Coordinates of N, CA and C in Angstrom, one line a residue:
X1 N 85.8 14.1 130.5 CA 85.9 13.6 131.9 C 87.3 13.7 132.4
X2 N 87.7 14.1 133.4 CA 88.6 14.4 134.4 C 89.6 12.9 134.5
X3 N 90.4 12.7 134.0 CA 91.0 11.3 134.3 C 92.3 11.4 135.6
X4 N 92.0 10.5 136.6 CA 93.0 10.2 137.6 C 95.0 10.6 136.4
X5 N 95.7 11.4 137.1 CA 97.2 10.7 136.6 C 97.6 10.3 137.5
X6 N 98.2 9.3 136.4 CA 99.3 8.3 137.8 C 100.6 8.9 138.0
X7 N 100.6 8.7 139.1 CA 102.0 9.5 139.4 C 103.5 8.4 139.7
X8 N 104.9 8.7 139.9 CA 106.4 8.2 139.9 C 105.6 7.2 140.7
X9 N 105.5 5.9 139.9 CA 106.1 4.5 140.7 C 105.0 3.5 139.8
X10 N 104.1 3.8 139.2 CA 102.8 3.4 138.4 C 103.8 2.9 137.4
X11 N 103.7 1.5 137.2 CA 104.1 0.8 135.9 C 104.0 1.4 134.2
X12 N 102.3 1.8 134.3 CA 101.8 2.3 133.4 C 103.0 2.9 132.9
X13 N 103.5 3.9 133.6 CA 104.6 5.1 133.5 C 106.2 4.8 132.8
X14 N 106.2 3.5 132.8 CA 107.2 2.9 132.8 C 107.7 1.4 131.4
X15 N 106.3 1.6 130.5 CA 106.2 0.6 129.5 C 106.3 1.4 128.5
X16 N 106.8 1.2 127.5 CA 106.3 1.9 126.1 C 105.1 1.6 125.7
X17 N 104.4 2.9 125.0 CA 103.0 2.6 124.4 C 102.9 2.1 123.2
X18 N 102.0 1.8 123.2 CA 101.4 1.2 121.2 C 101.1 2.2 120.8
X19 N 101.6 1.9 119.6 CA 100.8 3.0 118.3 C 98.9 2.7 118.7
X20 N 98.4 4.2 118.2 CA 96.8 4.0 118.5 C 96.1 3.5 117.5
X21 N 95.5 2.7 117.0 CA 94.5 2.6 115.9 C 93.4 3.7 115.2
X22 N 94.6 4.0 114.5 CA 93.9 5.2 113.7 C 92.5 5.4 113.5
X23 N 92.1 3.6 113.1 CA 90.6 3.4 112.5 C 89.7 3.4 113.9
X24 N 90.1 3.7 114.8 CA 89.2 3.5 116.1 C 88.8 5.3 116.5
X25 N 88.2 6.2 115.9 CA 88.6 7.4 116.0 C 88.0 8.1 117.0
X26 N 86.9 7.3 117.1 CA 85.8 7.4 118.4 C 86.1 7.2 119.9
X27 N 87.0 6.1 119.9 CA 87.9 5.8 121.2 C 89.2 6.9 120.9
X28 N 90.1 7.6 120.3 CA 90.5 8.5 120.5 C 90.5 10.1 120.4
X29 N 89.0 10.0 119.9 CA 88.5 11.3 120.2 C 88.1 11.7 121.2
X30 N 87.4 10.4 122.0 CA 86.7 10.4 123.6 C 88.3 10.5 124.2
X31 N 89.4 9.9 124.2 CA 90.9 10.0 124.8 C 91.2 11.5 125.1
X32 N 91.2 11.8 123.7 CA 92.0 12.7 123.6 C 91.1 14.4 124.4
X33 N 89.8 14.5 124.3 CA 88.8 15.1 124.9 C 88.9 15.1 126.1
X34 N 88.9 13.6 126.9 CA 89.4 14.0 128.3 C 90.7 14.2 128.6
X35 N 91.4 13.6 127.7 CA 93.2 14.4 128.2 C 93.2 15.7 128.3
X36 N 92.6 16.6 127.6 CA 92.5 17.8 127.3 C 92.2 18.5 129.4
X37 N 90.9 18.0 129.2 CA 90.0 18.1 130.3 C 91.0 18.1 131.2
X38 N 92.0 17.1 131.7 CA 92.0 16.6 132.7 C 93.5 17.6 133.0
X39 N 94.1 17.8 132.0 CA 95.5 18.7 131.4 C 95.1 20.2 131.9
X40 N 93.7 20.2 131.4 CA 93.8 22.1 132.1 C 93.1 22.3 133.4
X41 N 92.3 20.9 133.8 CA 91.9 21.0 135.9 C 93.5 21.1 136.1
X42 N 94.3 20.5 135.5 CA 95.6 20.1 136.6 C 96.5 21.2 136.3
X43 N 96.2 21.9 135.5 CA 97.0 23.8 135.1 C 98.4 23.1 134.5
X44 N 98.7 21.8 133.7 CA 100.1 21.5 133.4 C 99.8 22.4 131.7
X45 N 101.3 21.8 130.9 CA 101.0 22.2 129.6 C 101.1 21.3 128.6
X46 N 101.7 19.6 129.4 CA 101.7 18.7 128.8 C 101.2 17.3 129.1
X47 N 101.2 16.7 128.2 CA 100.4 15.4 128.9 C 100.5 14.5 128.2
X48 N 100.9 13.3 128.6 CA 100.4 11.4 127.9 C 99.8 11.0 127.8
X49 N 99.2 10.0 127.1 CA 98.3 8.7 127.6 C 98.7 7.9 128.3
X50 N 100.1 7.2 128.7 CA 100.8 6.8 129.8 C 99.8 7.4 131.0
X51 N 100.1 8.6 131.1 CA 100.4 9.5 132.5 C 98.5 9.4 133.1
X52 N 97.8 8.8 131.7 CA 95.9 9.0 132.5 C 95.9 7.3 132.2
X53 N 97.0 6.4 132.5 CA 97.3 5.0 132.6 C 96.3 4.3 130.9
X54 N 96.9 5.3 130.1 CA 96.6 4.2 129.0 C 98.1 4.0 127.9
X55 N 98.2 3.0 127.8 CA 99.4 2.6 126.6 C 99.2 2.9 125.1
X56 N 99.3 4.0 125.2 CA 98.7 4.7 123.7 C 100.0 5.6 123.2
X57 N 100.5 5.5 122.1 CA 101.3 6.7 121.8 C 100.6 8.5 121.5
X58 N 99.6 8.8 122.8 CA 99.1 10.3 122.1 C 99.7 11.4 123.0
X59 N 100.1 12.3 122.6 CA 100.3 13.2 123.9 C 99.3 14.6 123.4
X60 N 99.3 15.6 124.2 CA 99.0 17.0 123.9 C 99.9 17.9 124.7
X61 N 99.8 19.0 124.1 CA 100.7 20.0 124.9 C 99.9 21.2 124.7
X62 N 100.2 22.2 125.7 CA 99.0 23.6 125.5 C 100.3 24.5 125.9
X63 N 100.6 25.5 125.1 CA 101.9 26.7 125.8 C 101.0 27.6 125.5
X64 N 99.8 27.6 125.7 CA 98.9 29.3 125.9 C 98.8 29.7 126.5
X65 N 99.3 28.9 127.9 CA 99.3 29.7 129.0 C 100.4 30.2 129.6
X66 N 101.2 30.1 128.7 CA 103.0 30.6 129.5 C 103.4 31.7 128.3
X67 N 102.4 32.4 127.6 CA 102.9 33.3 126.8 C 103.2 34.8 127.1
X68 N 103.0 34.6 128.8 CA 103.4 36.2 129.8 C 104.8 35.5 129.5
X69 N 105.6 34.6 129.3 CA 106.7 34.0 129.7 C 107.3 34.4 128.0
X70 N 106.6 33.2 127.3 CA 106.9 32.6 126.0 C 106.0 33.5 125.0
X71 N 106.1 34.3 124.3 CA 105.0 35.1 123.1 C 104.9 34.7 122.4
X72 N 106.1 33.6 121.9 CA 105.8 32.6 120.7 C 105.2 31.8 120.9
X73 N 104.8 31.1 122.1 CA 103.6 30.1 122.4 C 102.2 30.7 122.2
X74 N 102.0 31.8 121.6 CA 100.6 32.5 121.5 C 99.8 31.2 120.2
X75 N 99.0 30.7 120.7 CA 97.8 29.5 119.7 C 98.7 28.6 120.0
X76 N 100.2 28.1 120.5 CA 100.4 26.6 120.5 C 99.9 25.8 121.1
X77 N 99.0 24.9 120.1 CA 98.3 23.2 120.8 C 98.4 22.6 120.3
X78 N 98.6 21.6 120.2 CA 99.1 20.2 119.5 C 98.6 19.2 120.5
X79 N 97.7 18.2 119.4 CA 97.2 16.8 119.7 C 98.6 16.0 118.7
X80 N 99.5 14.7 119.2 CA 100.2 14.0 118.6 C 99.7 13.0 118.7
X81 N 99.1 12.0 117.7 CA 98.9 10.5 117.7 C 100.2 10.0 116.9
X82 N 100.5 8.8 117.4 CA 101.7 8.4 116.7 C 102.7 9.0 116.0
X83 N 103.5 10.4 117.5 CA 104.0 11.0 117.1 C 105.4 10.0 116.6
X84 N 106.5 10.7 115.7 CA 108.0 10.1 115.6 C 108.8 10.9 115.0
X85 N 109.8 10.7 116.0 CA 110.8 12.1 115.8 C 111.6 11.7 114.4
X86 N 111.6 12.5 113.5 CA 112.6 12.1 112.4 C 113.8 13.1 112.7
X87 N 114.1 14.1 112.9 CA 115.5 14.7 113.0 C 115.6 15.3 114.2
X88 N 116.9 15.6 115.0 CA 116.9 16.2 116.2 C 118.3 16.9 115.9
X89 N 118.5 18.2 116.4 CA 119.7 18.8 116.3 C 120.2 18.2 117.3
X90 N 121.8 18.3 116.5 CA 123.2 18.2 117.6 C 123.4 19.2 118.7
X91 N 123.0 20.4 118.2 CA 122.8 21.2 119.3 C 121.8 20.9 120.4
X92 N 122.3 21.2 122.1 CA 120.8 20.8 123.4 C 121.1 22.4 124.2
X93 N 120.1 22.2 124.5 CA 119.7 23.4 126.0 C 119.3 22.8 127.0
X94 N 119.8 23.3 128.2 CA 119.8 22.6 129.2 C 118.5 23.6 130.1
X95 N 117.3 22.9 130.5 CA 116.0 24.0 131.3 C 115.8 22.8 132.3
X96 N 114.7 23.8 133.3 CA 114.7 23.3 134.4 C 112.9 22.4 133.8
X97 N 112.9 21.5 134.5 CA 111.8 20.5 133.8 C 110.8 20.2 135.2
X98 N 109.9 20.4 135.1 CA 108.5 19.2 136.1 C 107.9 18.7 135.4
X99 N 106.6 17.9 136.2 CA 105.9 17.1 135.6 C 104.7 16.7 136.4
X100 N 103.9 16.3 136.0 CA 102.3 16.7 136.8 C 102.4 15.1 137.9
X101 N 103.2 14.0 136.8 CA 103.5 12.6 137.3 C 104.7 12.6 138.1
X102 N 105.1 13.8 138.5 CA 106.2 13.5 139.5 C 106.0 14.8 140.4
X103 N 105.1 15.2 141.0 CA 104.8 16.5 141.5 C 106.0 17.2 142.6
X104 N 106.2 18.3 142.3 CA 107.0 18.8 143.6 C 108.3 18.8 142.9
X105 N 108.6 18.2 142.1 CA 110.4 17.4 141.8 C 110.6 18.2 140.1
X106 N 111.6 19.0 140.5 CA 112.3 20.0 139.8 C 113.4 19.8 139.5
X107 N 114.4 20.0 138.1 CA 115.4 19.4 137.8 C 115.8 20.0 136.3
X108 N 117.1 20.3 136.1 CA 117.6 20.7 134.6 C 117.8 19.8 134.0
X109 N 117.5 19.8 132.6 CA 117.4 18.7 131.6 C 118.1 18.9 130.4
X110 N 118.7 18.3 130.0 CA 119.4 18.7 128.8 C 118.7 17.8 127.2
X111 N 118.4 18.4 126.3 CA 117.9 18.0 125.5 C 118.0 18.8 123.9
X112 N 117.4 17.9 123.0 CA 118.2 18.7 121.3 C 117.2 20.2 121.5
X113 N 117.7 21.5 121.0 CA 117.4 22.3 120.6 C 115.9 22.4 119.2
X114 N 116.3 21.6 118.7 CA 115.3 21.3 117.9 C 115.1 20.3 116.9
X115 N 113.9 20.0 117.3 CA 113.4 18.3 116.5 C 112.5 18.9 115.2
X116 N 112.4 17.7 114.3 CA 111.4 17.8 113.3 C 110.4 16.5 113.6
X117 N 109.5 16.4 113.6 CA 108.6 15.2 114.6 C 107.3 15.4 113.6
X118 N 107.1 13.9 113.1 CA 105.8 13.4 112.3 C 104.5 12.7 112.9
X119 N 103.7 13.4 112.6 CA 102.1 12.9 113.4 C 100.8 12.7 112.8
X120 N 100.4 12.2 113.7 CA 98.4 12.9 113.0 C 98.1 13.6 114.4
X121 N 97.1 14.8 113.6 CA 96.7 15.4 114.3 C 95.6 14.6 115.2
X122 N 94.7 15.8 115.6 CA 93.1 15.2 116.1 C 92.5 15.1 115.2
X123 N 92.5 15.7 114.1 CA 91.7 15.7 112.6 C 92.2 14.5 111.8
X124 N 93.0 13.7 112.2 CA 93.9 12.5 111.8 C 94.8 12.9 110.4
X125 N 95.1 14.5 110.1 CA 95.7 14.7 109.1 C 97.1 14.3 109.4
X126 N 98.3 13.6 108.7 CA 99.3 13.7 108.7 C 99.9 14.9 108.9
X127 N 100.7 15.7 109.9 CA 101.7 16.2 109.8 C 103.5 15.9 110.0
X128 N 103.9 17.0 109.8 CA 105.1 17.2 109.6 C 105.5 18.3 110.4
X129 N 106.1 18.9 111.5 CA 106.5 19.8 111.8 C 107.6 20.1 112.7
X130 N 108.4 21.1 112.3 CA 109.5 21.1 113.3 C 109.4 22.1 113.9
X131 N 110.2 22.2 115.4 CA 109.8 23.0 116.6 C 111.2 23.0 117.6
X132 N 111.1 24.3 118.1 CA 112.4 24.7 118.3 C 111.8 25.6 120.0
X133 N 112.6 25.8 120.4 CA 112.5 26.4 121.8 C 111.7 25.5 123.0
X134 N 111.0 26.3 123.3 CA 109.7 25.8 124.7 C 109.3 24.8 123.8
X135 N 108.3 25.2 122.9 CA 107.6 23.8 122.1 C 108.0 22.6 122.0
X136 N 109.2 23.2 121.9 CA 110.2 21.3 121.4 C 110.8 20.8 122.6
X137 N 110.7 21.4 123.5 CA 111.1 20.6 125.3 C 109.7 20.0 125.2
X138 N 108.6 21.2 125.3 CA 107.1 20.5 125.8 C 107.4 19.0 124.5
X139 N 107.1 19.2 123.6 CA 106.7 17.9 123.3 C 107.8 16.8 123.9
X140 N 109.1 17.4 123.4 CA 110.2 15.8 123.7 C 109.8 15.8 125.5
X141 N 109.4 16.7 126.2 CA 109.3 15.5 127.4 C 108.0 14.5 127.1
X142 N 107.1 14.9 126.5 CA 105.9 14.1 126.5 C 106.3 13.0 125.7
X143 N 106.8 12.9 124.4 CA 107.7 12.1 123.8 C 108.1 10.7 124.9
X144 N 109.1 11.4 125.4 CA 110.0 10.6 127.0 C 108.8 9.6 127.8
X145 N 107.3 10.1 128.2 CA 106.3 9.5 128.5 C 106.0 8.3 127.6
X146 N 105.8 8.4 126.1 CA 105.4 7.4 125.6 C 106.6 6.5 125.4
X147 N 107.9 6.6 125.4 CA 109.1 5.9 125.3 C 108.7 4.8 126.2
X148 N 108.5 5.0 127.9 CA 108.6 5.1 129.3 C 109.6 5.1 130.0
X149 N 109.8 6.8 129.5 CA 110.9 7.3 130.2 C 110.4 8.7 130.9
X150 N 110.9 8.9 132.0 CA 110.3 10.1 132.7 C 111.9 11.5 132.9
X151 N 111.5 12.2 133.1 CA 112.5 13.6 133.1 C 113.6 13.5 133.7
X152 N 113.1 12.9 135.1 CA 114.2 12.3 136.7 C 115.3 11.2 135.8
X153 N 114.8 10.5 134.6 CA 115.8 9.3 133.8 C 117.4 10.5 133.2
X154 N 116.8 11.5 133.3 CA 117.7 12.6 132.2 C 118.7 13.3 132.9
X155 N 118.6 13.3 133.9 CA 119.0 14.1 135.1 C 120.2 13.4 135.5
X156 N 121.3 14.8 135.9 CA 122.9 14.2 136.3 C 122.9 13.0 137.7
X157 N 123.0 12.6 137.8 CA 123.1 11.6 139.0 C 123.2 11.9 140.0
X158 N 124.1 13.4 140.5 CA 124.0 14.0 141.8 C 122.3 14.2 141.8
X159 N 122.1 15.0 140.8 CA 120.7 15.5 141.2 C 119.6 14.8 141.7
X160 N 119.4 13.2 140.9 CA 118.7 12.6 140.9 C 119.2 11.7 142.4
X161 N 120.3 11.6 143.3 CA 120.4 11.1 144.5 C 119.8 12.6 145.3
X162 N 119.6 13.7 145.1 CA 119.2 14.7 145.9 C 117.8 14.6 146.1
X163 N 117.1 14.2 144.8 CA 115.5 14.4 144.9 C 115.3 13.0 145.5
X164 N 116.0 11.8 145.0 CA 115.5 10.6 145.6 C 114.7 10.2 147.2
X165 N 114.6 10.8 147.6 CA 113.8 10.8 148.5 C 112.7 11.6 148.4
X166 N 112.3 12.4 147.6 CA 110.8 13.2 146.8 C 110.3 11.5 146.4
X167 N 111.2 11.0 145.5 CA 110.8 10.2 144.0 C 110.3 9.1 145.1
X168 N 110.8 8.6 146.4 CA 110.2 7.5 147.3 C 109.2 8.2 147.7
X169 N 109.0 9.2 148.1 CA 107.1 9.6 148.6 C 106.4 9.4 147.7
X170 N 106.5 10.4 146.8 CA 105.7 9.6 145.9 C 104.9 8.8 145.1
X171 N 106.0 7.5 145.2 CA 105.9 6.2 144.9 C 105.3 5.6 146.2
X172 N 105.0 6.1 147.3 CA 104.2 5.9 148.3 C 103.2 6.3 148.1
X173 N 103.0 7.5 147.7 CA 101.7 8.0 147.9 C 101.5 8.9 149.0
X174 N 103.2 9.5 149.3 CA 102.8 10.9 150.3 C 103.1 12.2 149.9
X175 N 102.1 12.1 148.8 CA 102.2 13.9 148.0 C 100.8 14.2 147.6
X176 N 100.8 15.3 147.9 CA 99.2 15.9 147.5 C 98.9 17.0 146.6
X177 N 98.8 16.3 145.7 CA 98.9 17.8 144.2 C 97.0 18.0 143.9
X178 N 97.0 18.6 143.8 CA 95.5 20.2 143.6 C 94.8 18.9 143.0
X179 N 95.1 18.1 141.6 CA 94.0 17.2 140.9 C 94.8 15.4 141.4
X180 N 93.2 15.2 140.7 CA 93.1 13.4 140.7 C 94.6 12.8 140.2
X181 N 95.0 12.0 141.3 CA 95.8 11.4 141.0 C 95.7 9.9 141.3
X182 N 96.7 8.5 140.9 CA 96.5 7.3 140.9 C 98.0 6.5 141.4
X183 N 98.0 5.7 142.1 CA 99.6 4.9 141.7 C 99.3 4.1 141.2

């Protein structure tokens, strides 16, 4: 099923989530199913459970579709249940970032080059894996969501008085993006 996202001003957006109950796998298989759903009506490549207003630590990310761009994103998908980052390089790259919960609003982000980040999948196996380039932006912004922290938090201060007036429509409710949205 298609789930409303809530978009800049929704509390949801703004709490840290709980770890999910592993032993509940039915309630996050049905989650994680429509995150999916709702992730490719909305053409993004990343997604929360914050962002479809539930306080859950899961995210997913899809880079299959940016591999005219990225060729090393050819099969990257990743379901993260109680993802946690264990290592991040000292080294950051600075890219330009959006977000399906903040539509319209564009901005460079500076962040580690590359993390090593521990999970269960959707199969609830433990992993382990570290990820470098595109991959490791897509996840650490979704990361940022389950914190409740959003991309606009990361952003130089000039930039972020520039868009401030995007981030107040918004939080109004005067933006109209292609899918279901909520405040």
């Amino acid at each position: 099923m298609k789930l409303p996202i809530y978009l800049y001003g929704a509390d949801v957006l703004r709490e840290p989530s709980k770890d999910a109950d592993l032993n509940d796998r039915e309630t996050l298989t049905q989650l994680i199913s429509d995150m999916k759903e709702t992730l490719k009506s909305a053409d993004g490549c990343g997604l929360a459970a914050p962002q479809v207003g539930v306080g859950l630590r899961v995210l997913i990310v899809d880079g299959t579709e940016l591999t005219d761009v990225y060729d090393y994103l050819k099969g990257f998908r990743r379901t993260m249940i109680n993802p946690v980052v264990l290592e991040e390089s000292s080294s950051t790259v600075e890219y330009s970032e959006g977000c399906l919960s903040v539509p319209g609003v564009y901005a460079d982000v500076r962040r580690p080059s590359k993390i090593k980040v521990e999970y269960y999948d959707e199969d609830f196996n433990k992993v382990t894996e570290e990820l470098d380039r595109f991959a490791c932006r897509m996840v650490q912004h979704e990361l940022d969501h389950l914190d409740g922290n959003l991309f606009v938090d990361r952003v130089a201060p000039i930039r972020r008085k520039m868009v401030s007036k995007k981030l107040q429509n918004i939080a109004k409710g005067k933006v109209s993006p292609h899918y279901k949205t909520k405040q």
